[in-house]
Short mmCIF file of C-alpha atoms in Angstrom, two decimals:
data_model
loop_
_atom_site.label_atom_id
_atom_site.label_comp_id
_atom_site.label_asym_id
_atom_site.label_seq_id
_atom_site.Cartn_x
_atom_site.Cartn_y
_atom_site.Cartn_z
CA MET A 182 68.38 57.02 80.36
CA LEU A 183 67.12 54.89 83.57
CA LEU A 184 70.25 53.87 84.72
CA PRO A 185 73.72 55.79 84.01
CA THR A 186 75.56 54.88 81.38
CA LYS A 187 78.32 56.17 79.21
CA GLY A 188 76.19 59.00 77.57
CA VAL A 189 73.88 59.84 81.04
CA SER A 190 76.38 60.42 84.29
CA PRO A 191 74.89 59.02 87.59
CA GLU A 192 73.77 62.54 88.73
CA ARG A 193 71.02 62.73 85.86
CA ALA A 194 69.90 58.94 85.15
CA LEU A 195 65.78 59.27 85.62
CA LEU A 196 66.30 57.18 88.81
CA THR A 197 68.53 59.28 89.65
CA VAL A 198 66.45 62.08 89.70
CA GLY A 199 63.29 60.37 90.82
CA SER A 200 64.74 59.42 94.27
CA GLU A 201 65.56 62.90 94.58
CA ILE A 202 61.96 63.97 93.11
CA LEU A 203 60.80 61.70 95.89
CA ALA A 204 62.85 62.55 98.71
CA HIS A 205 61.40 66.41 98.24
CA LEU A 206 57.62 65.01 97.99
CA ARG A 207 56.53 64.73 101.73
CA GLY A 208 52.67 65.51 100.95
CA PRO A 209 50.72 66.53 97.61
CA MET A 210 52.81 68.81 95.79
CA THR A 211 52.10 71.39 92.38
CA VAL A 212 54.30 70.29 89.54
CA SER A 213 55.45 74.06 90.31
CA ALA A 214 56.18 73.84 93.51
CA LEU A 215 57.99 70.56 93.34
CA TRP A 216 60.29 71.47 90.87
CA ASP A 217 61.06 74.87 93.27
CA ALA A 218 62.33 72.59 95.72
CA TYR A 219 64.52 70.39 93.26
CA ASN A 220 66.01 73.22 92.69
CA ALA A 221 66.35 74.29 95.68
CA ARG A 222 68.36 71.49 96.97
CA PRO A 223 72.14 71.67 96.98
CA ARG A 224 74.53 70.33 93.86
CA THR A 225 76.92 67.89 95.64
CA SER A 226 78.20 66.66 92.93
CA LEU A 227 81.75 67.33 91.45
CA ARG A 228 80.45 68.10 88.48
CA GLY A 229 77.30 70.28 88.90
CA THR A 230 75.42 69.41 86.66
CA ARG A 231 72.20 71.07 86.21
CA VAL A 232 68.73 68.49 85.44
CA THR A 233 66.52 70.73 82.93
CA PHE A 234 62.60 71.31 83.18
CA ASP A 235 62.29 68.54 80.44
CA TRP A 236 64.45 65.84 82.16
CA PHE A 237 63.22 66.61 85.06
CA SER A 238 59.54 65.49 83.79
CA LEU A 239 60.80 62.39 82.57
CA ALA A 240 61.53 61.70 85.49
CA LEU A 241 58.19 62.62 87.56
CA SER A 242 56.52 60.40 84.27
CA THR A 243 59.21 57.10 84.96
CA LEU A 244 58.04 57.89 88.59
CA TYR A 245 54.34 57.43 87.64
CA THR A 246 55.03 55.15 85.32
CA ILE A 247 56.41 52.21 87.79
CA LYS A 248 53.50 53.43 90.26
CA LEU A 249 55.59 54.65 92.70
CA ILE A 250 53.11 59.24 92.24
CA ASP A 251 50.19 59.81 91.29
CA VAL A 252 48.16 62.72 91.08
CA ASN A 253 45.26 63.45 93.18
CA GLU A 254 41.70 64.71 92.25
CA ASN A 255 42.89 68.42 93.30
CA GLY A 256 46.09 67.86 90.20
CA TYR A 257 48.21 67.68 93.05
CA ILE A 258 51.28 64.73 92.93
CA ARG A 259 51.40 61.94 95.68
CA ARG A 260 53.00 59.27 96.88
CA THR A 261 51.50 55.89 96.03
CA ASN A 262 51.25 53.29 98.94
CA VAL A 263 53.50 51.10 97.85
CA SER A 264 53.00 47.55 100.42
#
């Protein structure tokens, strides 16, 4: 799930989805705004795999667990300052 395997394509690996999420997270955003921005991205994959919201939320949980994102006092998701 975190990395590509025989059953999980590289486009659907949680770290791949997480990196795409981070690319869209330029400032504090709500989950729904981030989801909309993520879905609006052009699909360059030959397979055209669509990531569902539950997979998107798993990727968010992964990013939170490895401390790349957090939630501010207003409930907005933001990048953390990784040193």
